[in-house]
mmCIF file of C-alpha atoms in Angstrom:
data_model
loop_
_atom_site.group_PDB
_atom_site.id
_atom_site.type_symbol
_atom_site.label_atom_id
_atom_site.label_comp_id
_atom_site.label_asym_id
_atom_site.label_seq_id
_atom_site.Cartn_x
_atom_site.Cartn_y
_atom_site.Cartn_z
ATOM 1 C CA MET A 419 10.178 -35.168 -60.541
ATOM 2 C CA VAL A 420 10.160 -37.491 -63.572
ATOM 3 C CA ILE A 421 10.999 -35.894 -66.925
ATOM 4 C CA ILE A 422 10.540 -37.544 -70.329
ATOM 5 C CA HIS A 423 13.252 -36.737 -72.857
ATOM 6 C CA PRO A 424 11.892 -35.624 -76.289
ATOM 7 C CA PHE A 425 13.740 -38.469 -78.058
ATOM 8 C CA THR A 426 11.968 -40.922 -75.750
ATOM 9 C CA ILE A 427 8.565 -39.776 -77.029
ATOM 10 C CA ILE A 428 9.713 -40.436 -80.607
ATOM 11 C CA TYR A 429 11.057 -43.853 -79.606
ATOM 12 C CA ILE A 430 7.790 -44.777 -77.867
ATOM 13 C CA LEU A 431 5.773 -43.726 -80.921
ATOM 14 C CA LEU A 432 7.979 -45.866 -83.160
ATOM 15 C CA SER A 433 7.486 -48.788 -80.773
ATOM 16 C CA LEU A 434 3.719 -48.343 -80.957
ATOM 17 C CA MET A 435 3.853 -48.297 -84.753
ATOM 18 C CA THR A 436 5.975 -51.455 -84.905
ATOM 19 C CA ASN A 437 3.964 -53.236 -82.198
ATOM 20 C CA HIS A 438 6.949 -53.502 -79.804
ATOM 21 C CA TYR A 439 5.358 -51.517 -76.994
ATOM 22 C CA TYR A 440 4.559 -54.550 -74.813
ATOM 23 C CA GLY A 441 8.164 -55.267 -73.911
ATOM 24 C CA LEU A 442 8.986 -51.570 -73.667
ATOM 25 C CA VAL A 443 6.452 -51.104 -70.863
ATOM 26 C CA PHE A 444 8.171 -53.676 -68.681
ATOM 27 C CA LEU A 445 11.649 -52.558 -69.701
ATOM 28 C CA TYR A 446 10.863 -49.043 -68.484
ATOM 29 C CA LEU A 447 9.059 -50.359 -65.389
ATOM 30 C CA PHE A 448 12.065 -52.393 -64.254
ATOM 31 C CA GLY A 449 14.394 -49.550 -65.190
ATOM 32 C CA PHE A 450 12.371 -47.172 -63.032
ATOM 33 C CA ILE A 451 12.500 -49.565 -60.073
ATOM 34 C CA HIS A 452 16.268 -49.811 -60.579
ATOM 35 C CA GLU A 453 16.728 -46.033 -60.414
ATOM 36 C CA LEU A 454 14.229 -45.655 -57.583
ATOM 37 C CA SER A 455 16.338 -48.069 -55.542
ATOM 38 C CA HIS A 456 19.318 -45.742 -56.000
ATOM 39 C CA VAL A 457 17.194 -42.726 -55.066
ATOM 40 C CA LEU A 458 15.693 -44.235 -51.893
ATOM 41 C CA THR A 459 19.056 -45.501 -50.659
ATOM 42 C CA ALA A 460 20.616 -42.088 -51.319
ATOM 43 C CA LYS A 461 17.744 -40.432 -49.442
ATOM 44 C CA PHE A 462 18.421 -42.735 -46.476
ATOM 45 C CA PHE A 463 21.895 -41.162 -46.305
ATOM 46 C CA HIS A 464 20.383 -37.662 -46.670
ATOM 47 C CA ILE A 465 21.389 -37.257 -50.335
ATOM 48 C CA LYS A 466 18.775 -35.522 -52.477
ATOM 49 C CA THR A 467 17.758 -36.350 -56.040
ATOM 50 C CA LYS A 468 17.169 -33.495 -58.471
ATOM 51 C CA GLU A 469 15.114 -35.411 -61.021
ATOM 52 C CA ILE A 470 14.640 -38.716 -62.819
ATOM 53 C CA ILE A 471 14.823 -38.525 -66.615
ATOM 54 C CA LEU A 472 13.361 -41.108 -68.996
ATOM 55 C CA TYR A 473 15.709 -41.552 -71.953
ATOM 56 C CA PRO A 474 15.051 -44.014 -74.819
ATOM 57 C CA THR A 475 17.508 -46.390 -73.114
ATOM 58 C CA GLY A 476 15.745 -46.132 -69.743
ATOM 59 C CA PHE A 477 15.582 -44.006 -66.599
ATOM 60 C CA LYS A 478 18.485 -42.007 -65.179
ATOM 61 C CA ALA A 479 18.345 -40.395 -61.728
ATOM 62 C CA LYS A 480 20.304 -37.195 -61.171
ATOM 63 C CA ILE A 481 21.410 -37.699 -57.583
ATOM 64 C CA ASP A 482 23.349 -34.985 -55.767
ATOM 65 C CA ASP A 483 27.069 -35.595 -55.291
ATOM 66 C CA PHE A 484 27.749 -38.154 -52.550
ATOM 67 C CA THR A 485 31.515 -38.606 -52.918
ATOM 68 C CA HIS A 486 31.967 -37.170 -49.412
ATOM 69 C CA LEU A 487 30.315 -40.274 -47.934
ATOM 70 C CA SER A 488 32.313 -43.243 -46.722
ATOM 71 C CA CYS A 489 33.200 -45.964 -49.223
ATOM 72 C CA ILE A 490 30.634 -48.398 -47.788
ATOM 73 C CA LYS A 491 27.810 -45.838 -47.986
ATOM 74 C CA GLN A 492 28.689 -45.010 -51.582
ATOM 75 C CA PHE A 493 28.772 -48.728 -52.358
ATOM 76 C CA LEU A 494 25.305 -49.238 -50.852
ATOM 77 C CA ILE A 495 23.830 -46.428 -52.965
ATOM 78 C CA ILE A 496 25.396 -47.876 -56.114
ATOM 79 C CA ILE A 497 24.599 -51.551 -55.474
ATOM 80 C CA ALA A 498 20.969 -50.752 -54.589
ATOM 81 C CA GLY A 499 20.176 -50.524 -58.320
ATOM 82 C CA PRO A 500 21.401 -54.009 -59.307
ATOM 83 C CA LEU A 501 19.815 -55.496 -56.181
ATOM 84 C CA SER A 502 16.416 -54.278 -57.440
ATOM 85 C CA PHE A 503 16.693 -57.288 -59.793
ATOM 86 C CA PHE A 504 15.285 -59.432 -56.975
ATOM 87 C CA ILE A 505 12.403 -57.019 -56.335
ATOM 88 C CA CYS A 506 11.511 -57.191 -60.017
ATOM 89 C CA LEU A 507 11.673 -61.000 -59.899
ATOM 90 C CA LEU A 508 9.042 -60.929 -57.163
ATOM 91 C CA ILE A 509 6.869 -58.532 -59.174
ATOM 92 C CA ILE A 510 7.096 -60.766 -62.259
ATOM 93 C CA LYS A 511 6.202 -63.818 -60.204
ATOM 94 C CA ASN A 512 3.072 -62.103 -58.828
ATOM 95 C CA LEU A 513 2.047 -60.726 -62.239
ATOM 96 C CA TYR A 514 2.164 -64.258 -63.602
ATOM 97 C CA TYR A 515 0.446 -65.754 -60.521
ATOM 98 C CA PHE A 516 -2.535 -63.390 -60.886
ATOM 99 C CA ASP A 517 -2.715 -63.997 -64.679
ATOM 100 C CA ILE A 518 -1.782 -60.423 -65.540
ATOM 101 C CA ILE A 519 0.938 -61.709 -67.876
ATOM 102 C CA SER A 520 1.170 -64.937 -69.858
ATOM 103 C CA GLU A 521 3.937 -67.540 -69.844
ATOM 104 C CA TYR A 522 5.486 -65.725 -72.798
ATOM 105 C CA GLY A 523 5.156 -62.415 -70.944
ATOM 106 C CA LYS A 524 6.862 -63.935 -67.925
ATOM 107 C CA ARG A 525 9.824 -65.107 -70.013
ATOM 108 C CA LEU A 526 10.046 -61.728 -71.724
ATOM 109 C CA CYS A 527 9.959 -59.866 -68.405
ATOM 110 C CA ASN A 528 12.662 -62.098 -66.975
ATOM 111 C CA GLN A 529 14.819 -61.416 -70.021
ATOM 112 C CA TYR A 530 14.403 -57.647 -69.661
ATOM 113 C CA ASN A 531 15.046 -57.797 -65.935
ATOM 114 C CA LEU A 532 18.244 -59.791 -66.525
ATOM 115 C CA LEU A 533 19.277 -57.419 -69.330
ATOM 116 C CA ILE A 534 19.005 -54.403 -67.011
ATOM 117 C CA LEU A 535 21.045 -56.211 -64.341
ATOM 118 C CA LEU A 536 23.830 -57.356 -66.679
ATOM 119 C CA PHE A 537 24.028 -54.049 -68.546
ATOM 120 C CA ASN A 538 24.347 -52.017 -65.364
ATOM 121 C CA LEU A 539 26.972 -54.386 -63.964
ATOM 122 C CA LEU A 540 29.288 -53.840 -66.935
ATOM 123 C CA PRO A 541 32.614 -52.494 -65.576
ATOM 124 C CA CYS A 542 32.205 -49.357 -67.650
ATOM 125 C CA TYR A 543 31.959 -45.953 -65.993
ATOM 126 C CA PRO A 544 29.408 -44.450 -65.225
ATOM 127 C CA LEU A 545 27.390 -47.688 -65.108
ATOM 128 C CA ASP A 546 26.945 -49.269 -61.671
ATOM 129 C CA GLY A 547 29.568 -51.928 -62.354
ATOM 130 C CA GLY A 548 32.067 -49.265 -63.388
ATOM 131 C CA LYS A 549 31.340 -47.219 -60.272
ATOM 132 C CA ILE A 550 31.824 -50.238 -58.010
ATOM 133 C CA ILE A 551 35.192 -51.040 -59.615
ATOM 134 C CA ASP A 552 36.072 -47.346 -59.381
ATOM 135 C CA LEU A 553 35.517 -47.470 -55.609
ATOM 136 C CA GLY A 554 37.862 -50.438 -55.358
ATOM 137 C CA ILE A 555 40.580 -48.836 -57.496
ATOM 138 C CA ALA A 556 40.333 -45.609 -55.480
ATOM 139 C CA GLN A 557 41.371 -47.573 -52.389
ATOM 140 C CA VAL A 558 44.850 -48.229 -53.777
ATOM 141 C CA VAL A 559 45.716 -45.466 -56.270
ATOM 142 C CA ASP A 560 45.448 -41.682 -56.264
ATOM 143 C CA GLU A 561 42.399 -39.949 -57.697
ATOM 144 C CA PHE A 562 43.860 -38.894 -61.041
ATOM 145 C CA SER A 563 45.306 -42.377 -61.731
ATOM 146 C CA CYS A 564 41.942 -43.870 -60.753
ATOM 147 C CA ARG A 565 40.190 -41.748 -63.380
ATOM 148 C CA ILE A 566 42.711 -42.770 -66.044
ATOM 149 C CA ILE A 567 42.269 -46.458 -65.207
ATOM 150 C CA ARG A 568 38.469 -46.287 -65.392
ATOM 151 C CA ILE A 569 38.705 -44.669 -68.833
ATOM 152 C CA ILE A 570 41.013 -47.463 -70.044
ATOM 153 C CA ILE A 571 38.670 -50.165 -68.703
ATOM 154 C CA SER A 572 35.646 -48.437 -70.265
ATOM 155 C CA PHE A 573 37.438 -48.255 -73.624
ATOM 156 C CA PHE A 574 37.940 -52.027 -73.764
ATOM 157 C CA ILE A 575 34.326 -52.657 -72.709
ATOM 158 C CA ILE A 576 33.130 -50.420 -75.558
ATOM 159 C CA ILE A 577 35.315 -52.337 -78.036
ATOM 160 C CA GLY A 578 33.782 -55.574 -76.774
ATOM 161 C CA MET A 579 30.225 -54.208 -77.088
ATOM 162 C CA ILE A 580 30.748 -53.512 -80.800
ATOM 163 C CA PHE A 581 30.807 -57.269 -81.480
ATOM 164 C CA ILE A 582 27.497 -57.988 -79.738
ATOM 165 C CA ILE A 583 25.282 -55.381 -81.413
ATOM 166 C CA LYS A 584 22.416 -57.285 -83.027
ATOM 167 C CA SER A 585 19.378 -55.022 -82.696
ATOM 168 C CA LEU A 586 18.265 -51.396 -82.390
ATOM 169 C CA GLY A 587 18.073 -51.821 -78.619
ATOM 170 C CA ASP A 588 21.684 -53.026 -78.501
ATOM 171 C CA LEU A 589 22.731 -50.081 -80.655
ATOM 172 C CA MET A 590 20.996 -47.619 -78.333
ATOM 173 C CA LEU A 591 22.665 -49.096 -75.246
ATOM 174 C CA PHE A 592 26.013 -48.985 -77.030
ATOM 175 C CA SER A 593 25.409 -45.359 -78.021
ATOM 176 C CA PHE A 594 24.653 -44.457 -74.397
ATOM 177 C CA VAL A 595 27.879 -46.064 -73.154
ATOM 178 C CA LEU A 596 29.907 -44.520 -76.001
ATOM 179 C CA PHE A 597 28.538 -41.033 -75.299
ATOM 180 C CA ALA A 598 29.297 -41.388 -71.577
ATOM 181 C CA PHE A 599 32.830 -42.562 -72.387
ATOM 182 C CA ILE A 600 33.491 -39.656 -74.761
ATOM 183 C CA SER A 601 32.152 -37.166 -72.215
ATOM 184 C CA GLU A 602 34.326 -38.670 -69.453
ATOM 185 C CA PHE A 603 37.403 -38.604 -71.717
ATOM 186 C CA ILE A 604 36.881 -35.022 -72.937
ATOM 187 C CA HIS A 605 36.144 -33.622 -69.478
ATOM 188 C CA LEU A 606 38.779 -35.659 -67.613
ATOM 189 C CA LYS A 607 40.885 -32.677 -66.572
ATOM 190 C CA LYS A 608 37.886 -30.429 -65.845
ATOM 191 C CA ASN A 609 36.117 -33.044 -63.720
ATOM 192 C CA TYR A 610 39.323 -33.795 -61.837
ATOM 193 C CA ILE A 611 39.810 -30.132 -60.955
ATOM 194 C CA LEU A 612 36.158 -29.859 -59.895
ATOM 195 C CA PHE A 613 36.692 -32.878 -57.641
ATOM 196 C CA LEU A 614 39.725 -31.205 -56.076
ATOM 197 C CA ILE A 615 37.832 -27.959 -55.458
ATOM 198 C CA LYS A 616 34.900 -29.801 -53.851
ATOM 199 C CA ARG A 617 37.343 -31.868 -51.822
ATOM 200 C CA LYS A 618 39.051 -28.731 -50.514
ATOM 201 C CA ILE A 619 35.825 -27.305 -49.094
ATOM 202 C CA THR A 620 34.456 -30.646 -47.817
ATOM 203 C CA LYS A 621 35.690 -32.223 -44.611
ATOM 204 C CA CYS A 622 35.991 -35.999 -44.761
ATOM 205 C CA ASP A 623 36.795 -38.247 -41.817
ATOM 206 C CA TYR A 624 39.318 -40.648 -43.335
ATOM 207 C CA LYS A 625 42.574 -42.221 -42.194
ATOM 208 C CA ILE A 626 45.730 -40.143 -42.622
ATOM 209 C CA LYS A 627 48.081 -40.847 -45.511
ATOM 210 C CA VAL A 628 51.507 -39.176 -45.713
ATOM 211 C CA LEU A 629 52.835 -38.638 -49.245
ATOM 212 C CA LYS A 630 56.067 -37.585 -50.883
ATOM 213 C CA LYS A 631 54.361 -36.300 -54.043
ATOM 214 C CA ALA A 632 51.392 -33.996 -54.601
ATOM 215 C CA LYS A 633 48.551 -36.506 -54.950
ATOM 216 C CA ILE A 634 45.096 -36.940 -53.502
ATOM 217 C CA TYR A 635 43.756 -40.321 -52.454
ATOM 218 C CA ARG A 636 39.954 -40.275 -52.344
ATOM 219 C CA PHE A 637 39.485 -42.185 -49.107
ATOM 220 C CA ARG A 638 42.378 -40.711 -47.140
ATOM 221 C CA ASN A 639 43.153 -37.444 -45.375
ATOM 222 C CA ASN A 640 46.267 -36.579 -47.340
ATOM 223 C CA TYR A 641 49.418 -34.915 -46.038
ATOM 224 C CA MET A 642 52.678 -34.322 -47.894
ATOM 225 C CA ILE A 643 56.281 -33.803 -46.832
ATOM 226 C CA ASP A 644 57.920 -31.536 -49.424
ATOM 227 C CA GLY A 645 61.606 -31.092 -50.267
ATOM 228 C CA LYS A 646 62.028 -28.548 -47.480
ATOM 229 C CA LYS A 647 60.721 -31.042 -44.913
ATOM 230 C CA ARG A 648 57.523 -29.034 -44.498
ATOM 231 C CA ILE A 649 54.237 -30.814 -43.883
ATOM 232 C CA LEU A 650 51.499 -29.718 -46.294
ATOM 233 C CA ASP A 651 47.869 -30.412 -45.477
ATOM 234 C CA GLU A 652 45.294 -31.531 -48.039
ATOM 235 C CA GLY A 653 44.260 -27.995 -48.979
ATOM 236 C CA GLU A 654 47.853 -27.043 -49.721
ATOM 237 C CA ILE A 655 48.372 -30.222 -51.758
ATOM 238 C CA ILE A 656 45.264 -29.415 -53.811
ATOM 239 C CA ASP A 657 46.506 -25.862 -54.454
ATOM 240 C CA LYS A 658 49.820 -27.317 -55.603
ATOM 241 C CA ILE A 659 48.121 -29.756 -57.992
ATOM 242 C CA ILE A 660 45.786 -27.128 -59.479
ATOM 243 C CA LYS A 661 48.691 -24.763 -60.163
ATOM 244 C CA LYS A 662 50.334 -27.468 -62.268
ATOM 245 C CA GLN A 663 47.226 -28.085 -64.382
#
């Protein structure tokens, strides 16, 4: 199901009034293909999508949680969006070949297609680039530290984006990233606890990691040896962490 956000309707009307609708059509088209690539790849791994929402900044698919999948499967779902860049290149080439768009239209489409690719590859969570880096960081640090690191990286990306705002479109993209960052920062503790609860009831086939402190590594089956030389399984470690929160 595709849902149009009320603000998007206002934005489209403003674009029609200012005669900027031509580029918007292709921007949304390529954005939809980007999200559809995520959706189809997720479906291949039996992950459902609740809905696809059209915001003023583009489409956003609400895909069910897939953090229980292996790292490579998660990576494939995430990278499917940026890889749609090449599908869109082929579409642009055929639109130009059959005279559906002009030379100017071709250049404009290529610019929008590249913009979607580069924006989504920014190492800022929850953009695709941020999620890919997050997967890499989660390989070497515990889950809570991973979430702290991705917030720090996102903060510096946001600071950098301030200096490149030149148009309304740039401002809207910046606002989207800023809102996502604020939400991630405010709900850090809540989201971490929710992750732990989901992790406790979900069985994951990962390699075993033995710890001396109560931590959870995302891609490991975690065990802990406490001060009394007892071995705690992952469920017991999670209970221990939650009690401290």
